[in-house]
Short mmCIF file of C-alpha atoms in Angstrom, two decimals:
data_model
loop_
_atom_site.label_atom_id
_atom_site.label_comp_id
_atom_site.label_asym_id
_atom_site.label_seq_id
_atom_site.Cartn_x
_atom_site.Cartn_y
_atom_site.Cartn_z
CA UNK A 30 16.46 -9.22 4.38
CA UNK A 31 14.77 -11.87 6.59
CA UNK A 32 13.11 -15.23 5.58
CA UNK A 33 9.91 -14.80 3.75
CA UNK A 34 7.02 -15.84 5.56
CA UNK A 35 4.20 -18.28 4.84
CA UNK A 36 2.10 -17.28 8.11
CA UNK A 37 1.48 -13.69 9.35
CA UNK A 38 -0.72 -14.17 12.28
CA UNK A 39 -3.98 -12.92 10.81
CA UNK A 40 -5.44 -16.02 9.42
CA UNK A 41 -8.80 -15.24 7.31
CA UNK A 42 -9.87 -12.01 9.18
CA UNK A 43 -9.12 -9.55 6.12
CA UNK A 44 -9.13 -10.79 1.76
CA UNK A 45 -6.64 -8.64 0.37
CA UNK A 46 -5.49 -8.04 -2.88
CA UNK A 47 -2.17 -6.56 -4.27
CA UNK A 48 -1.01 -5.48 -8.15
CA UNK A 49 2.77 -5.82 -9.20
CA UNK A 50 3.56 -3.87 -12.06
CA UNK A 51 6.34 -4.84 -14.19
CA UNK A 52 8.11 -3.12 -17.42
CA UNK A 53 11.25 -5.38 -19.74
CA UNK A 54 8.94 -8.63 -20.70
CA UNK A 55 6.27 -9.50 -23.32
CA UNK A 56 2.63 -9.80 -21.51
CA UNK A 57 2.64 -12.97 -23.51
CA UNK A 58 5.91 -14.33 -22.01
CA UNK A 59 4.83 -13.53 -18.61
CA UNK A 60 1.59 -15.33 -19.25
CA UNK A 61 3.51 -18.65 -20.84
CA UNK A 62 5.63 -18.55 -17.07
CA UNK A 63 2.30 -18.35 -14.97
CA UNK A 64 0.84 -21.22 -17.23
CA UNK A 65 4.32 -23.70 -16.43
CA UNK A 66 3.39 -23.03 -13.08
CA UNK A 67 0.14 -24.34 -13.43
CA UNK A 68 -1.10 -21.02 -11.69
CA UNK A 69 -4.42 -19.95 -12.15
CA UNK A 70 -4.41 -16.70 -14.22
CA UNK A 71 -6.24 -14.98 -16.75
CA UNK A 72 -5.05 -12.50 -19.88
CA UNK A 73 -8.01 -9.89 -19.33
CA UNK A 74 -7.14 -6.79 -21.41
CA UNK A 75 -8.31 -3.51 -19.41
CA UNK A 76 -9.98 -5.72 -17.24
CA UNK A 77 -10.52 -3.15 -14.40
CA UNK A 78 -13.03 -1.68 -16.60
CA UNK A 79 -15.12 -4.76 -17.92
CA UNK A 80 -16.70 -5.48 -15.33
CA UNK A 81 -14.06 -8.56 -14.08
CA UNK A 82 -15.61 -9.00 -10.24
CA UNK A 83 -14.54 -12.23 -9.21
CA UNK A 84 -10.95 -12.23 -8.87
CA UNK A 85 -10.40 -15.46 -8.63
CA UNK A 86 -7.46 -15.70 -11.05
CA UNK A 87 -4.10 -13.72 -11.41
CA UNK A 88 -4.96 -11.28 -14.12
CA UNK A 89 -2.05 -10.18 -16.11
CA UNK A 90 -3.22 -6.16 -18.13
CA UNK A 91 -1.75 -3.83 -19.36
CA UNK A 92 -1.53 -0.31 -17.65
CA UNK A 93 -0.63 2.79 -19.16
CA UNK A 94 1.83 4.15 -16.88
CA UNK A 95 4.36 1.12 -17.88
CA UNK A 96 3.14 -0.62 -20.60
CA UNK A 97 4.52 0.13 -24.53
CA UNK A 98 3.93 -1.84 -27.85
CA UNK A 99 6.88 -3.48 -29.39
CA UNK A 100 6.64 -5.82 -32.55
CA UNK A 101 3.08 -5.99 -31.65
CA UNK A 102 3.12 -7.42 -28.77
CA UNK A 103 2.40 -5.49 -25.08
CA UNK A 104 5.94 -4.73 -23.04
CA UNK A 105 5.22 -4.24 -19.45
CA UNK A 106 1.94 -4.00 -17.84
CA UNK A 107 0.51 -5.25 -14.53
CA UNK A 108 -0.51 -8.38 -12.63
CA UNK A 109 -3.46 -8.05 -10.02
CA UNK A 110 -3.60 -10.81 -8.14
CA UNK A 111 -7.00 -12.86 -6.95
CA UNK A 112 -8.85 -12.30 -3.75
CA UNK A 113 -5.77 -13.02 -1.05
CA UNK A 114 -6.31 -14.08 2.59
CA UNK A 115 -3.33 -14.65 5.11
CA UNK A 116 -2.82 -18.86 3.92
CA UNK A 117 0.41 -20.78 2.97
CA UNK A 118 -0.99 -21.66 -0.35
CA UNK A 119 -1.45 -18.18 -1.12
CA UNK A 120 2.49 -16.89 0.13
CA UNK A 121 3.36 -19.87 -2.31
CA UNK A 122 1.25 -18.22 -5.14
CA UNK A 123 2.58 -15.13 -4.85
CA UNK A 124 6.21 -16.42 -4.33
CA UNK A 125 5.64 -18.41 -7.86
CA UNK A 126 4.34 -15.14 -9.75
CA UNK A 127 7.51 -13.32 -8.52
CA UNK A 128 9.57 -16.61 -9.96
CA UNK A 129 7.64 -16.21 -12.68
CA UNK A 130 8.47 -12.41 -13.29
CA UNK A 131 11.95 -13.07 -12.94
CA UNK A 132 12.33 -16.16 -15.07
CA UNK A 133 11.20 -13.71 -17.93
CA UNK A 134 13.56 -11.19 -17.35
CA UNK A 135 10.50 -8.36 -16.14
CA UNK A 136 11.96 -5.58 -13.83
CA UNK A 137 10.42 -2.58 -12.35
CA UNK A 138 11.26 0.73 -13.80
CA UNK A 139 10.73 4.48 -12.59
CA UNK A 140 7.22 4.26 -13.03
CA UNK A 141 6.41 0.83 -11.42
CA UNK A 142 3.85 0.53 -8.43
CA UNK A 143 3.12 -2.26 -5.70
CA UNK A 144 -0.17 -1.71 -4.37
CA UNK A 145 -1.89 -2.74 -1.74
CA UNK A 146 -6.02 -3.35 -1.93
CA UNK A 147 -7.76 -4.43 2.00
CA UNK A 148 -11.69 -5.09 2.64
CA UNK A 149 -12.39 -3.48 5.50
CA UNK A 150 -15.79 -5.06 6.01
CA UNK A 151 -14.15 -6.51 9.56
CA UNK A 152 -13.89 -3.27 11.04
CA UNK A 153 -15.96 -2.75 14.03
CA UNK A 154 -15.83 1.37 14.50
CA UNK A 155 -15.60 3.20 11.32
CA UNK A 156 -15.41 6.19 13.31
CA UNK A 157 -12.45 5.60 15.13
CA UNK A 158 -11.04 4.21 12.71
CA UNK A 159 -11.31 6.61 10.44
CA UNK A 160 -10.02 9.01 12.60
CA UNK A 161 -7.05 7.10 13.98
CA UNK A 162 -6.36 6.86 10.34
CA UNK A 163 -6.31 10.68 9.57
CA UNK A 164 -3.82 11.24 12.24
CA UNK A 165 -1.48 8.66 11.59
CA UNK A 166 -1.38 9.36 8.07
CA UNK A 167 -1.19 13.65 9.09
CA UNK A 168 1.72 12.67 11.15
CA UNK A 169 3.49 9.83 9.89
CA UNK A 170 3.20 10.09 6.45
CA UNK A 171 6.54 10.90 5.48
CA UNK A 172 7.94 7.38 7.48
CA UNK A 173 5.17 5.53 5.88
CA UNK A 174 6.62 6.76 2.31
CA UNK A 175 10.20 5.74 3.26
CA UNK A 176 9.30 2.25 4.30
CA UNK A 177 7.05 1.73 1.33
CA UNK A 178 9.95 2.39 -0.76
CA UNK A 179 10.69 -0.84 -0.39
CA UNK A 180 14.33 -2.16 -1.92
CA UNK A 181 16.08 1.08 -1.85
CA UNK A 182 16.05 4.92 -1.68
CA UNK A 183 13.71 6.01 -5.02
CA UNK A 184 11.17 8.84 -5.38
CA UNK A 185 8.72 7.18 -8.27
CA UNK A 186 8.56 9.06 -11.16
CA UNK A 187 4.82 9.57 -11.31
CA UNK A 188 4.40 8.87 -7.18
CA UNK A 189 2.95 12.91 -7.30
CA UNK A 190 0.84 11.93 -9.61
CA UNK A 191 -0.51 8.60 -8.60
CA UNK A 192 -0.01 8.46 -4.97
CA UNK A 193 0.27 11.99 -3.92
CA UNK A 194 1.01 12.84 -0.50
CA UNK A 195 -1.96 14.55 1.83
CA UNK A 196 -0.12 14.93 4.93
CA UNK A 197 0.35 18.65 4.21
CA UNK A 198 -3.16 19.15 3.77
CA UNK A 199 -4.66 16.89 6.47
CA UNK A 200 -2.81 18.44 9.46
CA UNK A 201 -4.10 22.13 8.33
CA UNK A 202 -7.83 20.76 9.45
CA UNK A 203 -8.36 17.32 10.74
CA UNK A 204 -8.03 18.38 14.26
CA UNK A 205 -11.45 20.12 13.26
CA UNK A 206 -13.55 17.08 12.10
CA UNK A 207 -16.29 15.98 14.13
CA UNK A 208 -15.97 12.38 13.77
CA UNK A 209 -19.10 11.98 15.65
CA UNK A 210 -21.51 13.68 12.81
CA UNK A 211 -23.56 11.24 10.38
CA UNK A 212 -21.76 12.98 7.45
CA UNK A 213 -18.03 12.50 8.83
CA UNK A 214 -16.85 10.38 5.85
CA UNK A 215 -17.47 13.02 3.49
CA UNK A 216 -16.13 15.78 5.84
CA UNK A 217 -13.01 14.33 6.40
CA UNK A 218 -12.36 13.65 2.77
CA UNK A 219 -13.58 16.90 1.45
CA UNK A 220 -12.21 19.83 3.07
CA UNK A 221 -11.15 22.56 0.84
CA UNK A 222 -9.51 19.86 -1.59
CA UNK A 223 -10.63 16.37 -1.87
CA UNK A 224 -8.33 13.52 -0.29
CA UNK A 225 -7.87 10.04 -0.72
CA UNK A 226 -8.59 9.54 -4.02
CA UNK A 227 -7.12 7.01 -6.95
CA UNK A 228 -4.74 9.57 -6.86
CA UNK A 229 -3.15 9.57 -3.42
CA UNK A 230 -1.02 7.27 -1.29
CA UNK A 231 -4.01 6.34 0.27
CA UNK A 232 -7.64 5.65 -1.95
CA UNK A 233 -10.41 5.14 -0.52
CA UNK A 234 -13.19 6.24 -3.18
CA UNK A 235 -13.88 2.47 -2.85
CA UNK A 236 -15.05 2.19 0.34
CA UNK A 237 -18.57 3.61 0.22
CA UNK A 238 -19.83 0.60 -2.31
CA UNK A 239 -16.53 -2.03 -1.88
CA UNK A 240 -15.64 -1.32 1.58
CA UNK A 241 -12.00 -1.46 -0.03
CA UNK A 242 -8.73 0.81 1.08
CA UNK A 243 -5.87 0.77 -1.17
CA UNK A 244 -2.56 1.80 -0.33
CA UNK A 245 -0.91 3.08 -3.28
CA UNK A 246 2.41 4.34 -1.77
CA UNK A 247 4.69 1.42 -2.15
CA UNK A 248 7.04 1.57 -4.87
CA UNK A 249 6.97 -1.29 -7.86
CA UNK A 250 9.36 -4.97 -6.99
CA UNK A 251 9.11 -8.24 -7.32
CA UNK A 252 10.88 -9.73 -4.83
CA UNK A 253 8.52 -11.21 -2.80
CA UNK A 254 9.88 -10.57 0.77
CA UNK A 255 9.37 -6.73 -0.24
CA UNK A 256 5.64 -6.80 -1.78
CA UNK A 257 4.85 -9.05 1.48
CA UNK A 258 6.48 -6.45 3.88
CA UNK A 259 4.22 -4.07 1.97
CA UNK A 260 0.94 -6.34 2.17
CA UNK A 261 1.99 -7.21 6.26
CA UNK A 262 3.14 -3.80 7.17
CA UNK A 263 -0.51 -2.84 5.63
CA UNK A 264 -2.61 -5.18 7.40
CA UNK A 265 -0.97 -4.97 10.68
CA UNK A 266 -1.50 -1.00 10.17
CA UNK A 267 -5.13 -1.66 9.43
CA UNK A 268 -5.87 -4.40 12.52
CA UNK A 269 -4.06 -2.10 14.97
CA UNK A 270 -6.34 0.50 13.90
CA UNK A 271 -9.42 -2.05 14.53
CA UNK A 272 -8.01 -2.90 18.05
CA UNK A 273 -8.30 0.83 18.81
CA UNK A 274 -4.21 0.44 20.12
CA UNK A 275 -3.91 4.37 19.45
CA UNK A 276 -5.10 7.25 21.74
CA UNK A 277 -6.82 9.55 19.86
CA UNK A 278 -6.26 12.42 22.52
CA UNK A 279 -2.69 11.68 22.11
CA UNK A 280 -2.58 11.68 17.79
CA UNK A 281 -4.94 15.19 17.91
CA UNK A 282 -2.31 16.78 20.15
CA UNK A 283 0.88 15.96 18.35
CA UNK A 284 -0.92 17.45 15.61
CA UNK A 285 -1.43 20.88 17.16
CA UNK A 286 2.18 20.76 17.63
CA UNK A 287 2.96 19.61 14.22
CA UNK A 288 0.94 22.17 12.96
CA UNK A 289 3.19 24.91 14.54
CA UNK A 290 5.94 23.65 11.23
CA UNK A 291 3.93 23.63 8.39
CA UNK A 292 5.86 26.17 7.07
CA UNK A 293 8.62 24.42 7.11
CA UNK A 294 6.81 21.15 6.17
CA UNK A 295 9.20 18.92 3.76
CA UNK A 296 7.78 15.95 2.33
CA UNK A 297 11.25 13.62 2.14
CA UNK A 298 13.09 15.25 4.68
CA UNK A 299 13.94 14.88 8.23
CA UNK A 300 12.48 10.94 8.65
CA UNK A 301 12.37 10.55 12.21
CA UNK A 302 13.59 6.59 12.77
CA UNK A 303 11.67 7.07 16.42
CA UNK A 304 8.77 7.66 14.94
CA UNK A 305 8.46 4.65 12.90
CA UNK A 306 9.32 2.88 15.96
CA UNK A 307 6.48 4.22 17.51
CA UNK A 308 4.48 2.74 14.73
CA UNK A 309 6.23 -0.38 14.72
CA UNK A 310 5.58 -1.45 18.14
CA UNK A 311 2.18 -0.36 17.57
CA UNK A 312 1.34 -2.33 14.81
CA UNK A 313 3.61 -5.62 15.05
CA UNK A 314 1.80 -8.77 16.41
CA UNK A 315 5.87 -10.61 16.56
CA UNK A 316 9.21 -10.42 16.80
CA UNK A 317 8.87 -11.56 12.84
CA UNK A 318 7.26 -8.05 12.07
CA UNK A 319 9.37 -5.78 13.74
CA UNK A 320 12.74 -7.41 12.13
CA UNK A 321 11.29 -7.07 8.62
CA UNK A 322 9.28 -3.93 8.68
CA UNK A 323 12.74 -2.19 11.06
CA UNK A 324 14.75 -4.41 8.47
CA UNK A 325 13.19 -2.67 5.34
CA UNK A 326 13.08 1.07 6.31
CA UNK A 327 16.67 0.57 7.58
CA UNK A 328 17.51 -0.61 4.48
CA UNK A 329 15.91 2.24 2.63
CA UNK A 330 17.48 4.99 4.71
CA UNK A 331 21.16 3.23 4.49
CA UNK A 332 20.52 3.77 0.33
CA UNK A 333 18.78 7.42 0.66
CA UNK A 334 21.85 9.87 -0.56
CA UNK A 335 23.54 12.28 1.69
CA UNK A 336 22.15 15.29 1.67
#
């Protein structure tokens, strides 16, 4: 695993935000650790649905997929972390709610998550973007799962559930989206069944009002090397997208050809390691990027079991 990084080459262009949930320590132990480290946090019980907007504090929940009562006290739960931009103050922060995690004994079990949350007011053309995103997503879906799994080989419990996959579904009609219509957002998300939603790996049911996209693939860790490949990998993903580095032409005809499998379509199997480099060397801005995000799908694949 390489060093973990306190500069990814994207300085303030894009506040992020990222939730690391945690089962095997007290909510009250974890919030003693974040106070020793003087960070700023906040206890805010279901605080997604109080109305807490600022996010300028690490708020430590609980959430239902994890979190159990024992001797009265909350076991497991969540941390969502304050508005994040690409800073060496903030890779310390983060670093220090890992320690923090650890020093308490928390782990992540079947049912732990890592997401990813990215305002995408900098994006200049929603519609290519939008579409680039379709594509990628239609076609590389199944590599983007594998990397996000982060420290090993795991299928997450509830990851059908809570961060479905829409691959399947958006290679049977994106090819037939006019991107160019007024209404596009809503056709490409509503076609028969309705996609990216709190759901899937990919939410954005945010963006209309928020302008946020959350990717809810990556499986639940706190080591902080992983949940910053996750955050980076994201990012990098998103600003590629901005800088228009895909041909659309290109994505909509590897699609027609994809298409011609569907019957055959596996969700897990067959990861193709040239396609991820394809994505790789699209994305990555360094050498840094392409050793850790090569680095961490590697490392998934030498875990997966043989088939």
């Amino acid at each position: 695993m390489g060093k973990y990084r306190y500069d990814i080459g994207l300085g303030t262009k894009y506040m992020f935000g990222t939730e690391l949930e945690f089962f095997g320590a007290y909510l009250i132990e974890v919030c003693a650790a974040l106070k020793c480290k003087e960070l700023p946090y906040r206890f805010a019980l279901n605080h997604k649905s109080r109305g807490f907007t600022k996010y300028d504090e690490w708020y430590v929940d609980i959430d239902s997929t994890v979190t159990n009562k024992e001797n009265n006290e909350f076991l497991g739960g969540e941390i969502s972390s304050r508005i994040l931009t690409d800073k060496k103050k903030i890779w310390l922060e983060l670093k220090e709610v890992c320690d923090a995690l650890k020093e308490v004994n928390a782990y992540c079990n079947e049912n732990c998550g890592n997401h990813v949350r990215i305002n995408l007011a900098p994006i200049k053309n929603e519609r290519y973007f939008f579409e680039a995103l379709s594509k990628l997503v239609a076609l590389f879906e199944k590599e983007f799962r594998l990397f996000y799994m982060g420290d090993e080989y795991f299928i997450r419990s509830i990851s059908f559930e809570k961060a479905r996959s829409i691959s399947y579904h958006l290679l049977n009609y994106i090819n037939n989206v006019d991107f160019k219509d007024p209404n596009f957002l809503y056709t490409f998300r509503h076609n028969g069944i309705t996609l990216f939603t709190r759901n899937d790996g990919i939410n954005l049911q945010d963006y209309d009002n928020k302008k946020f996209i959350e990717i809810r693939y990556p499986n639940g860790t706190i080591k902080e090397k992983t949940i910053q490949n996750n955050i980076n990998f994201s990012l990098k993903l998103v600003d590629a997208i901005d800088r228009e580095v895909f041909d659309l032409e290109r994505l909509s005809s590897l699609i027609d050809k994809e298409k011609d499998d569907l019957l055959s379509y596996s969700l897990f199997s067959d990861n193709s390691f040239q396609n991820f480099e394809f994505i790789v060397n699209s994305i990555a801005t360094s050498t840094e990027d392409r050793d850790d995000f090569v680095d961490q799908y590697e490392r998934v694949l030498r875990t997966r079991p043989k088939q």
